[in-house]
Short mmCIF file of C-alpha atoms in Angstrom, two decimals:
data_model
loop_
_atom_site.label_atom_id
_atom_site.label_comp_id
_atom_site.label_asym_id
_atom_site.label_seq_id
_atom_site.Cartn_x
_atom_site.Cartn_y
_atom_site.Cartn_z
CA MET F 1 10.73 -31.15 50.76
CA MET F 2 7.44 -30.36 48.97
CA THR F 3 4.55 -32.63 49.96
CA LEU F 4 1.63 -33.85 47.86
CA ASN F 5 -0.62 -31.24 49.43
CA ASP F 6 1.93 -28.56 48.58
CA ASN F 7 1.91 -29.72 45.00
CA THR F 8 -1.90 -29.63 44.94
CA MET F 9 -1.95 -26.13 46.39
CA LYS F 10 0.65 -24.96 43.87
CA SER F 11 -1.36 -26.55 41.05
CA ASN F 12 -4.56 -24.90 42.25
CA GLU F 13 -2.82 -21.52 42.50
CA ASP F 14 -1.57 -21.85 38.92
CA LEU F 15 -5.02 -22.87 37.77
CA THR F 16 -6.57 -19.90 39.56
CA VAL F 17 -4.18 -17.52 37.85
CA GLN F 18 -4.88 -19.14 34.48
CA LEU F 19 -8.65 -18.97 35.01
CA ALA F 20 -8.45 -15.31 36.03
CA ALA F 21 -6.55 -14.49 32.84
CA LEU F 22 -9.04 -16.39 30.70
CA GLU F 23 -12.02 -14.84 32.45
CA LYS F 24 -10.67 -11.35 31.73
CA ILE F 25 -10.64 -12.13 28.01
CA ALA F 26 -13.89 -14.11 28.08
CA LEU F 27 -15.76 -11.22 29.71
CA GLN F 28 -15.42 -9.28 26.47
CA LEU F 29 -18.53 -11.20 25.43
CA GLU F 30 -20.43 -9.63 28.35
CA PRO F 31 -20.25 -5.86 27.83
CA SER F 32 -20.75 -3.68 30.88
CA ALA F 33 -23.91 -1.63 31.35
CA SER F 34 -22.20 1.49 30.00
CA GLN F 35 -20.82 -0.41 27.01
CA ARG F 36 -24.25 -1.88 26.27
CA GLN F 37 -25.82 1.56 26.41
CA ALA F 38 -23.22 3.01 24.05
CA ILE F 39 -23.58 0.19 21.53
CA ALA F 40 -27.38 0.27 21.79
CA GLN F 41 -27.44 4.03 21.24
CA GLN F 42 -25.26 3.73 18.14
CA ALA F 43 -27.40 0.86 16.85
CA PHE F 44 -30.70 2.67 17.40
CA ASP F 45 -29.31 5.87 15.86
CA TYR F 46 -28.29 3.83 12.82
CA ILE F 47 -31.74 2.23 12.57
CA ASP F 48 -33.49 5.60 12.93
CA GLU F 49 -31.31 7.12 10.21
CA PHE F 50 -31.96 4.13 7.95
CA ILE F 51 -35.75 4.27 8.38
CA THR F 52 -35.86 8.07 8.08
CA ALA F 53 -33.99 7.89 4.77
CA LEU F 54 -36.20 5.14 3.29
CA PRO F 55 -38.77 7.41 1.55
CA ASP F 56 -36.00 8.83 -0.66
CA ALA F 57 -33.87 5.69 -0.87
CA PRO F 58 -33.60 3.79 -4.17
CA GLY F 59 -35.39 0.48 -4.55
CA TYR F 60 -32.32 -1.07 -6.16
CA LYS F 61 -28.65 -0.14 -6.25
CA GLU F 62 -25.64 -1.88 -7.72
CA LYS F 63 -22.54 -1.38 -5.59
CA SER F 64 -19.22 -3.11 -5.08
CA CYS F 65 -18.38 -4.45 -1.62
CA ASP F 66 -14.63 -3.87 -1.58
CA ALA F 67 -14.29 -3.07 2.13
CA LEU F 68 -16.46 -6.05 3.06
CA LYS F 69 -14.39 -8.35 0.86
CA ALA F 70 -11.19 -7.11 2.50
CA LEU F 71 -12.51 -7.50 6.05
CA THR F 72 -11.00 -10.44 7.89
CA ILE F 73 -11.87 -12.12 11.17
CA ASP F 74 -8.88 -12.01 13.51
CA ASP F 75 -8.04 -12.53 17.17
CA HIS F 76 -8.94 -9.02 18.26
CA GLY F 77 -12.17 -7.10 17.95
CA LYS F 78 -12.96 -4.01 15.91
CA PRO F 79 -14.76 -0.78 16.89
CA PHE F 80 -18.54 -0.97 16.57
CA ASP F 81 -18.74 2.23 14.53
CA GLU F 82 -16.29 0.77 11.98
CA LEU F 83 -18.52 -2.28 11.55
CA LEU F 84 -21.65 -0.09 11.29
CA HIS F 85 -19.95 1.92 8.56
CA ILE F 86 -19.39 -1.21 6.47
CA LEU F 87 -22.95 -2.38 7.16
CA ARG F 88 -24.30 0.98 6.02
CA ASP F 89 -22.25 1.35 2.85
CA GLU F 90 -21.88 -2.18 1.58
CA VAL F 91 -24.84 -4.15 2.93
CA ASP F 92 -27.79 -1.85 3.45
CA GLN F 93 -27.05 0.30 0.40
CA SER F 94 -26.53 -2.42 -2.18
CA GLY F 95 -28.87 -4.75 -4.03
CA ILE F 96 -32.65 -4.78 -3.52
CA ASN F 97 -33.81 -2.42 -0.78
CA SER F 98 -36.26 -4.87 0.78
CA ALA F 99 -37.35 -2.45 3.49
CA ALA F 100 -38.29 0.34 1.09
CA GLY F 101 -41.73 1.14 -0.25
CA THR F 102 -40.14 1.26 -3.70
CA HIS F 103 -39.56 -2.52 -3.65
CA MET F 104 -42.22 -3.75 -6.07
CA GLY F 105 -40.41 -6.69 -7.63
CA TYR F 106 -40.43 -9.93 -5.71
CA ILE F 107 -43.17 -10.11 -3.11
CA PRO F 108 -41.73 -7.83 -0.44
CA ALA F 109 -41.24 -8.42 3.26
CA GLY F 110 -41.76 -5.11 4.99
CA GLY F 111 -39.74 -5.53 8.16
CA LEU F 112 -41.92 -3.82 10.78
CA TRP F 113 -39.85 -1.87 13.30
CA THR F 114 -41.96 -3.24 16.14
CA SER F 115 -41.16 -6.76 14.93
CA ALA F 116 -37.47 -5.90 15.07
CA VAL F 117 -37.97 -4.84 18.68
CA GLY F 118 -39.66 -8.18 19.36
CA ASP F 119 -36.70 -10.00 17.80
CA MET F 120 -34.27 -8.06 19.97
CA LEU F 121 -36.22 -8.90 23.11
CA ALA F 122 -36.46 -12.55 22.11
CA ALA F 123 -32.76 -12.82 21.27
CA ALA F 124 -31.62 -11.07 24.45
CA ALA F 125 -33.76 -13.25 26.73
CA ASN F 126 -32.82 -16.28 24.60
CA ARG F 127 -35.80 -18.38 25.57
CA TYR F 128 -35.76 -21.89 24.17
CA VAL F 129 -39.15 -22.52 22.57
CA GLY F 130 -38.69 -25.98 21.11
CA ILE F 131 -40.55 -27.55 24.02
CA PHE F 132 -43.23 -26.25 26.38
CA TYR F 133 -41.37 -27.41 29.48
CA SER F 134 -38.45 -25.10 28.69
CA SER F 135 -40.44 -21.88 28.22
CA PRO F 136 -44.20 -22.18 28.83
CA GLY F 137 -44.94 -18.52 28.21
CA ALA F 138 -43.06 -18.34 24.93
CA VAL F 139 -44.67 -21.54 23.62
CA ARG F 140 -48.10 -20.27 24.64
CA ILE F 141 -47.45 -17.09 22.63
CA GLU F 142 -46.55 -19.13 19.55
CA ASN F 143 -49.56 -21.42 19.98
CA GLN F 144 -51.84 -18.41 20.42
CA MET F 145 -50.54 -17.02 17.12
CA ILE F 146 -51.23 -20.35 15.42
CA GLN F 147 -54.76 -20.49 16.80
CA TRP F 148 -55.43 -16.92 15.64
CA LEU F 149 -54.26 -17.85 12.16
CA CYS F 150 -56.55 -20.89 12.23
CA THR F 151 -59.44 -18.60 13.13
CA ILE F 152 -58.90 -16.13 10.28
CA THR F 153 -58.63 -18.95 7.71
CA GLY F 154 -61.68 -20.83 8.98
CA TYR F 155 -59.81 -23.82 10.39
CA PRO F 156 -61.42 -25.65 13.34
CA ALA F 157 -60.22 -25.94 16.93
CA THR F 158 -58.81 -29.37 16.08
CA ALA F 159 -56.19 -27.73 13.84
CA HIS F 160 -52.66 -26.80 14.75
CA GLY F 161 -49.45 -25.80 13.01
CA ASN F 162 -46.00 -24.38 13.33
CA LEU F 163 -44.26 -21.03 12.95
CA SER F 164 -41.48 -21.81 10.51
CA SER F 165 -38.53 -20.02 8.93
CA GLY F 166 -40.58 -19.32 5.80
CA GLY F 167 -42.87 -20.76 3.17
CA SER F 168 -40.34 -23.32 1.98
CA MET F 169 -39.98 -24.99 5.37
CA ALA F 170 -43.73 -24.68 5.99
CA SER F 171 -44.45 -26.39 2.65
CA LEU F 172 -42.03 -29.19 3.45
CA ILE F 173 -43.78 -29.78 6.80
CA ALA F 174 -47.17 -29.91 5.06
CA ILE F 175 -46.09 -32.24 2.24
CA GLN F 176 -44.49 -34.70 4.64
CA THR F 177 -47.64 -34.63 6.79
CA ALA F 178 -49.74 -35.42 3.72
CA ARG F 179 -47.45 -38.33 2.90
CA GLU F 180 -47.79 -39.67 6.44
CA ALA F 181 -51.56 -39.27 6.40
CA HIS F 182 -51.93 -41.30 3.20
CA GLN F 183 -49.21 -43.79 4.15
CA ILE F 184 -47.17 -43.26 1.01
CA ASP F 185 -43.98 -45.30 1.13
CA SER F 186 -41.62 -47.20 -1.17
CA THR F 187 -44.27 -49.84 -1.86
CA ASN F 188 -46.88 -47.51 -3.35
CA VAL F 189 -45.21 -44.19 -4.17
CA ARG F 190 -45.13 -44.88 -7.93
CA GLN F 191 -48.90 -45.39 -7.95
CA ALA F 192 -49.54 -42.13 -6.06
CA VAL F 193 -50.37 -39.02 -8.09
CA VAL F 194 -49.74 -35.33 -7.29
CA TYR F 195 -51.61 -32.53 -9.11
CA PHE F 196 -50.63 -28.85 -9.49
CA THR F 197 -50.37 -26.13 -12.15
CA ALA F 198 -47.32 -24.62 -13.81
CA GLN F 199 -47.75 -21.69 -11.42
CA ALA F 200 -46.99 -23.80 -8.34
CA HIS F 201 -44.12 -22.28 -6.36
CA HIS F 202 -40.75 -23.94 -6.85
CA CYS F 203 -40.44 -24.63 -3.10
CA LEU F 204 -43.19 -27.23 -3.56
CA HIS F 205 -41.08 -29.05 -6.14
CA LYS F 206 -38.25 -29.04 -3.61
CA ALA F 207 -40.55 -30.41 -0.92
CA LEU F 208 -41.74 -33.20 -3.21
CA HIS F 209 -38.13 -34.10 -3.97
CA ILE F 210 -36.95 -34.05 -0.34
CA THR F 211 -39.86 -36.23 0.80
CA GLY F 212 -39.29 -38.73 -2.00
CA LEU F 213 -42.56 -37.81 -3.69
CA HIS F 214 -40.73 -36.87 -6.88
CA GLU F 215 -41.05 -40.60 -7.58
CA ALA F 216 -44.83 -40.25 -7.57
CA GLN F 217 -46.77 -39.51 -10.76
CA GLN F 218 -47.04 -35.76 -11.32
CA ARG F 219 -49.75 -34.03 -13.32
CA ILE F 220 -49.44 -30.41 -14.43
CA ILE F 221 -53.04 -29.22 -14.69
CA PRO F 222 -53.83 -26.60 -17.37
CA MET F 223 -54.93 -23.09 -16.39
CA ASN F 224 -57.63 -20.79 -17.67
CA ALA F 225 -57.07 -17.31 -19.11
CA ARG F 226 -56.67 -15.89 -15.60
CA TYR F 227 -53.90 -18.38 -14.76
CA GLN F 228 -56.16 -20.30 -12.38
CA MET F 229 -56.31 -24.08 -12.21
CA ASP F 230 -58.83 -25.50 -14.70
CA THR F 231 -61.02 -27.66 -12.47
CA ARG F 232 -62.56 -29.51 -15.44
CA ALA F 233 -59.06 -30.58 -16.47
CA LEU F 234 -58.35 -31.56 -12.86
CA ALA F 235 -61.54 -33.64 -12.72
CA ASP F 236 -60.59 -35.40 -15.95
CA ALA F 237 -57.09 -36.16 -14.66
CA LEU F 238 -58.37 -37.50 -11.35
CA ARG F 239 -60.94 -39.71 -13.05
CA GLN F 240 -58.49 -41.10 -15.60
CA ASP F 241 -55.87 -41.87 -12.96
CA LYS F 242 -58.43 -43.60 -10.76
CA ASP F 243 -59.70 -45.65 -13.72
CA ASN F 244 -56.11 -46.64 -14.52
CA GLY F 245 -55.55 -48.06 -11.05
CA LEU F 246 -53.49 -45.14 -9.75
CA MET F 247 -54.03 -43.39 -6.43
CA PRO F 248 -54.91 -39.68 -6.54
CA PHE F 249 -53.05 -38.54 -3.46
CA LEU F 250 -52.28 -34.81 -3.30
CA VAL F 251 -53.76 -31.74 -4.99
CA ILE F 252 -51.92 -28.44 -4.54
CA GLY F 253 -53.93 -25.27 -5.03
CA THR F 254 -52.60 -21.74 -4.80
CA ALA F 255 -54.19 -18.73 -3.14
CA GLY F 256 -52.13 -16.01 -4.75
CA THR F 257 -49.54 -17.27 -7.23
CA THR F 258 -46.11 -15.66 -7.17
CA ASP F 259 -46.12 -14.88 -10.90
CA THR F 260 -49.55 -13.29 -11.27
CA GLY F 261 -51.32 -13.29 -7.89
CA ALA F 262 -54.04 -15.63 -9.21
CA ILE F 263 -56.28 -17.52 -6.78
CA ASP F 264 -57.27 -21.02 -7.83
CA PRO F 265 -60.97 -22.03 -7.50
CA LEU F 266 -60.42 -23.52 -4.05
CA ASP F 267 -64.00 -24.57 -3.33
CA ALA F 268 -64.31 -26.56 -6.55
CA ILE F 269 -60.93 -28.17 -5.94
CA ALA F 270 -62.05 -29.11 -2.41
CA ASP F 271 -65.11 -30.85 -3.88
CA LEU F 272 -62.90 -32.98 -6.11
CA CYS F 273 -60.47 -33.78 -3.30
CA GLU F 274 -63.34 -35.03 -1.15
CA GLN F 275 -64.67 -37.11 -4.05
CA TYR F 276 -61.31 -38.81 -4.62
CA ASN F 277 -60.10 -38.81 -1.00
CA ALA F 278 -57.05 -36.73 -1.95
CA TRP F 279 -55.15 -34.47 0.44
CA PHE F 280 -55.85 -30.83 -0.42
CA HIS F 281 -52.96 -28.47 0.25
CA VAL F 282 -53.23 -24.71 -0.33
CA ASP F 283 -50.19 -22.52 -0.88
CA ALA F 284 -51.42 -19.22 0.56
CA ALA F 285 -47.93 -17.95 1.39
CA TYR F 286 -48.56 -14.72 -0.49
CA GLY F 287 -52.32 -14.33 -0.50
CA GLY F 288 -53.48 -15.85 2.77
CA PHE F 289 -53.69 -12.71 4.85
CA PHE F 290 -56.04 -11.04 2.40
CA THR F 291 -58.70 -13.29 3.96
CA LEU F 292 -58.82 -10.60 6.67
CA LEU F 293 -60.67 -8.35 4.21
CA GLY F 294 -64.37 -9.09 4.06
CA ASP F 295 -64.90 -7.79 0.52
CA ILE F 296 -62.27 -10.05 -0.99
CA ALA F 297 -62.62 -13.07 1.32
CA VAL F 298 -65.14 -14.62 -1.09
CA LYS F 299 -62.26 -15.29 -3.50
CA PHE F 300 -60.78 -17.61 -0.88
CA LYS F 301 -63.95 -19.65 -0.39
CA GLY F 302 -62.89 -23.25 0.12
CA ILE F 303 -59.58 -22.55 1.81
CA GLU F 304 -61.19 -23.67 5.08
CA ARG F 305 -61.85 -27.07 3.48
CA SER F 306 -58.18 -27.76 2.77
CA ASP F 307 -56.21 -30.31 4.79
CA SER F 308 -53.18 -28.06 5.12
CA LEU F 309 -52.15 -24.58 4.13
CA VAL F 310 -49.12 -22.32 4.22
CA MET F 311 -49.02 -18.59 4.93
CA ASP F 312 -46.10 -16.17 5.16
CA PRO F 313 -46.45 -13.47 7.83
CA HIS F 314 -43.30 -11.93 6.36
CA LYS F 315 -45.43 -11.14 3.32
CA GLY F 316 -49.02 -10.25 4.18
CA MET F 317 -48.28 -9.20 7.76
CA PHE F 318 -45.17 -7.21 6.79
CA LEU F 319 -42.94 -8.98 9.32
CA PRO F 320 -39.18 -9.42 8.75
CA TYR F 321 -37.94 -12.26 6.59
CA GLY F 322 -37.85 -15.66 8.24
CA THR F 323 -41.53 -15.91 9.29
CA GLY F 324 -43.71 -18.60 7.76
CA VAL F 325 -46.53 -20.74 9.09
CA VAL F 326 -48.04 -24.10 8.25
CA LEU F 327 -51.52 -25.05 9.43
CA VAL F 328 -52.86 -28.61 9.43
CA LYS F 329 -56.55 -29.24 9.98
CA ASP F 330 -55.99 -32.46 11.95
CA ALA F 331 -53.41 -31.75 14.66
CA HIS F 332 -53.09 -35.47 15.43
CA THR F 333 -51.80 -36.15 11.92
CA LEU F 334 -49.23 -33.38 12.29
CA LEU F 335 -48.09 -34.73 15.67
CA ARG F 336 -47.93 -38.28 14.38
CA THR F 337 -45.60 -37.08 11.63
CA TYR F 338 -43.15 -35.08 13.74
CA SER F 339 -43.50 -35.95 17.42
CA HIS F 340 -40.58 -37.93 18.78
CA GLN F 341 -39.28 -38.81 22.23
CA ALA F 342 -35.73 -39.12 23.54
CA SER F 343 -34.54 -40.34 26.94
CA TYR F 344 -32.58 -37.16 27.68
CA MET F 345 -35.78 -35.13 27.22
CA GLN F 346 -37.96 -37.17 29.58
CA ASP F 347 -38.52 -34.16 31.87
CA ALA F 348 -40.28 -32.35 29.01
CA TYR F 349 -43.13 -34.83 28.57
CA GLY F 350 -46.56 -34.95 30.16
CA PHE F 351 -47.81 -31.39 29.48
CA ASP F 352 -51.10 -30.50 27.81
CA GLU F 353 -49.69 -27.71 25.61
CA ILE F 354 -48.31 -28.76 22.21
CA SER F 355 -44.58 -28.16 21.80
CA PRO F 356 -43.31 -26.62 18.54
CA SER F 357 -40.67 -29.33 18.17
CA ASP F 358 -43.47 -31.90 17.85
CA CYS F 359 -44.82 -30.09 14.79
CA SER F 360 -41.77 -29.61 12.59
CA LEU F 361 -38.26 -30.75 11.76
CA GLU F 362 -36.72 -28.23 14.15
CA LEU F 363 -35.74 -28.88 17.74
CA SER F 364 -33.56 -25.83 18.36
CA ARG F 365 -35.30 -22.76 17.05
CA HIS F 366 -35.66 -19.00 17.45
CA PHE F 367 -38.58 -17.55 19.43
CA ARG F 368 -40.34 -16.44 16.24
CA GLY F 369 -43.71 -15.80 17.81
CA LEU F 370 -42.67 -12.57 19.57
CA ARG F 371 -42.03 -10.72 16.30
CA MET F 372 -45.68 -11.41 15.41
CA TRP F 373 -47.32 -11.21 18.83
CA LEU F 374 -45.87 -7.79 19.71
CA PRO F 375 -47.04 -5.87 16.58
CA LEU F 376 -50.49 -7.47 16.66
CA HIS F 377 -51.06 -6.39 20.25
CA LEU F 378 -49.41 -2.99 19.84
CA HIS F 379 -51.15 -1.92 16.62
CA GLY F 380 -54.30 -4.04 16.52
CA VAL F 381 -55.61 -5.98 13.52
CA ASN F 382 -57.26 -2.95 11.87
CA ALA F 383 -53.87 -1.42 11.02
CA PHE F 384 -52.95 -4.58 9.10
CA LYS F 385 -56.32 -4.68 7.35
CA ALA F 386 -55.97 -1.05 6.24
CA ASN F 387 -52.53 -1.76 4.83
CA LEU F 388 -53.75 -4.79 2.90
CA GLU F 389 -56.73 -2.95 1.44
CA GLU F 390 -54.49 -0.03 0.47
CA LYS F 391 -52.13 -2.39 -1.41
CA LEU F 392 -55.03 -3.87 -3.40
CA LEU F 393 -56.15 -0.41 -4.47
CA LEU F 394 -52.60 0.74 -5.27
CA CYS F 395 -52.06 -2.28 -7.49
CA ARG F 396 -55.28 -1.58 -9.38
CA TYR F 397 -54.23 2.06 -9.72
CA PHE F 398 -50.89 1.01 -11.25
CA HIS F 399 -52.60 -1.57 -13.48
CA GLU F 400 -54.90 1.03 -15.04
CA ALA F 401 -52.27 3.78 -15.24
CA VAL F 402 -49.67 1.62 -16.97
CA LYS F 403 -52.26 0.66 -19.60
CA GLU F 404 -52.70 4.35 -20.34
CA LEU F 405 -48.96 4.49 -21.09
CA GLY F 406 -49.51 2.01 -23.90
CA PHE F 407 -48.53 -1.18 -22.10
CA GLU F 408 -50.21 -4.54 -22.51
CA THR F 409 -51.27 -5.90 -19.12
CA GLY F 410 -52.13 -9.26 -17.68
CA PRO F 411 -55.57 -10.06 -16.23
CA ASP F 412 -57.14 -7.63 -13.76
CA PRO F 413 -55.28 -8.38 -10.53
CA ASP F 414 -56.90 -10.75 -8.06
CA LEU F 415 -54.65 -9.39 -5.32
CA SER F 416 -51.71 -6.98 -5.44
CA ILE F 417 -49.59 -8.28 -8.33
CA THR F 418 -49.97 -7.12 -11.92
CA LEU F 419 -48.09 -7.88 -15.13
CA PHE F 420 -47.19 -5.45 -17.90
CA ARG F 421 -45.17 -5.52 -21.12
CA TYR F 422 -44.69 -3.06 -23.96
CA PRO F 423 -45.79 -4.36 -27.38
CA SER F 424 -43.01 -4.27 -29.94
CA LYS F 425 -41.72 -6.08 -33.02
CA ASP F 426 -39.59 -8.22 -30.70
CA SER F 427 -41.48 -7.73 -27.45
CA ASN F 428 -39.33 -10.07 -25.38
CA ALA F 429 -36.08 -8.34 -26.30
CA PHE F 430 -37.63 -4.89 -25.88
CA ASN F 431 -39.04 -5.65 -22.43
CA GLN F 432 -35.80 -7.24 -21.27
CA GLN F 433 -34.04 -4.06 -22.36
CA LEU F 434 -36.63 -1.98 -20.53
CA LEU F 435 -36.23 -4.01 -17.35
CA LYS F 436 -32.45 -3.61 -17.53
CA ALA F 437 -32.95 0.15 -17.80
CA LEU F 438 -35.35 0.15 -14.86
CA HIS F 439 -32.81 -1.71 -12.73
CA ALA F 440 -30.08 0.75 -13.71
CA ASP F 441 -32.40 3.62 -12.79
CA GLY F 442 -33.14 1.97 -9.45
CA ARG F 443 -35.63 4.46 -8.04
CA CYS F 444 -38.12 1.58 -7.83
CA PHE F 445 -37.47 -2.12 -8.22
CA PHE F 446 -39.43 -4.41 -10.53
CA SER F 447 -38.79 -8.03 -11.47
CA SER F 448 -39.74 -10.08 -14.51
CA THR F 449 -41.20 -13.47 -15.29
CA GLN F 450 -41.85 -15.56 -18.37
CA ILE F 451 -45.28 -17.04 -19.08
CA ASN F 452 -45.98 -19.09 -22.20
CA GLY F 453 -42.72 -17.85 -23.70
CA GLN F 454 -43.55 -14.18 -23.16
CA VAL F 455 -41.47 -11.86 -20.97
CA TRP F 456 -43.56 -9.85 -18.52
CA ILE F 457 -42.53 -7.21 -15.98
CA ARG F 458 -44.07 -7.73 -12.54
CA CYS F 459 -45.31 -5.06 -10.15
CA ALA F 460 -45.88 -6.59 -6.71
CA VAL F 461 -47.33 -4.17 -4.16
CA LEU F 462 -47.08 -5.51 -0.62
CA SER F 463 -44.68 -3.36 1.40
CA PHE F 464 -46.40 -1.50 4.23
CA ARG F 465 -44.25 1.48 3.20
CA THR F 466 -45.68 1.57 -0.34
CA HIS F 467 -48.23 4.36 -0.73
CA LEU F 468 -49.59 6.46 -3.61
CA LYS F 469 -46.40 8.55 -3.73
CA GLU F 470 -44.28 5.45 -4.44
CA ILE F 471 -46.70 4.16 -7.11
CA GLN F 472 -46.67 7.51 -8.88
CA LEU F 473 -42.86 7.54 -8.73
CA ALA F 474 -42.81 4.04 -10.24
CA LEU F 475 -45.07 5.13 -13.09
CA ARG F 476 -42.89 8.17 -13.83
CA MET F 477 -39.81 5.97 -13.85
CA VAL F 478 -41.43 3.50 -16.25
CA GLU F 479 -42.60 6.25 -18.58
CA GLU F 480 -39.25 8.06 -18.66
CA ASN F 481 -37.25 4.90 -19.36
CA LEU F 482 -39.78 3.74 -21.95
CA GLU F 483 -39.48 6.98 -23.92
CA ARG F 484 -35.68 6.88 -23.78
CA ILE F 485 -35.52 3.28 -25.06
CA LYS F 486 -38.05 4.00 -27.81
CA GLU F 487 -35.83 6.85 -29.01
CA GLU F 488 -32.76 4.60 -28.94
CA VAL F 489 -34.52 1.86 -30.89
CA SER F 490 -35.86 4.26 -33.50
#
């Protein structure tokens, strides 16, 4: 007769067999050293081939994704080389080639190889950087990056910020901090007033909506001929609102607009914000890193007087997408907005270092700082400065050369974006046709925008892989397609 102990032993034996079978399958997620080496070699060979081919790769390519559409997730794995083949043909060779120097449409993100190495190291070690207690070294790296960014923008030691997923999240963090600082709530939001120009980035409109500030009064301030905020019009609006019993609350300036690259008169705006006790936020997502260049830094005078600002290292520092930063001059206001305590996290409290989770919406987050820290220390700041200065000069080169082809251009570029359009009887239709031809050509990629009802083609030079060769190619492409369309029209 089987006893209770016999039953327990039999049950444990069955469980052991079951666990062994499950472990065998589960260990597929932990490749052996030889398997890791094989996969890594294939991956690095793929990356090397991709980067080597970039100088001759198109900036834009339309392509169907039939194999990708047909691919299904099933119970059993697939060979790595099969997956790489699909990645190569239907992901990395379709659409906008964001890694190429021929991407001159939307403000590019370069994707530094050394940043990719940092991402790989961060992902493999899988450090949790939401709180200092969990990974002191990783949090110190991120805080060091924030303090360096404060230094180059003229922010004081009392400032702090957060490395975010991009400019949109960074803007949301800043707008909510401004709301907290001025104690805007349901009782006074309709008396609060927000000021910006028509060139304000659409992520700011999203941030205002998410934070409930879409219920505040909003003033679109006119711009001058260079698409900069008209500070006289801003002064008039502030004065009128104050006289009417409203509360001037938030002024949003831009240091490098997405459409034209214009820099608002930040110092004059700061004067008005101080006069009316309004929070001054600067969107420097695109232009902020040009403050590294002494000759052009004067254009940013006043940025150091803002209460908050946003920068995108995946733009001006050429890092991969998913790297933004928000800086707030008064760290206590930022912490008051986002710091929160929970009983299950009691072990994490009591440290001097600021935790990233106390400065943003995120608790779980990627170790973003390594993708920035590694290239800065490997290459040094001068390499980034040289790249930024080169992009300014390349944009001016394109601006002058495209005028010689008979194009109308926008204002002389403040930074590295310029506008151009070909004058015609129906200029909008003609330039839309030209842009369509440029996209079909695909050697270089441009985008378009519409300002005051006019269609303009945009040339945005900010990839670290864009050099004189790529600009000259872009000009040849524009000229060739222009002549072909002119013949078709005539």
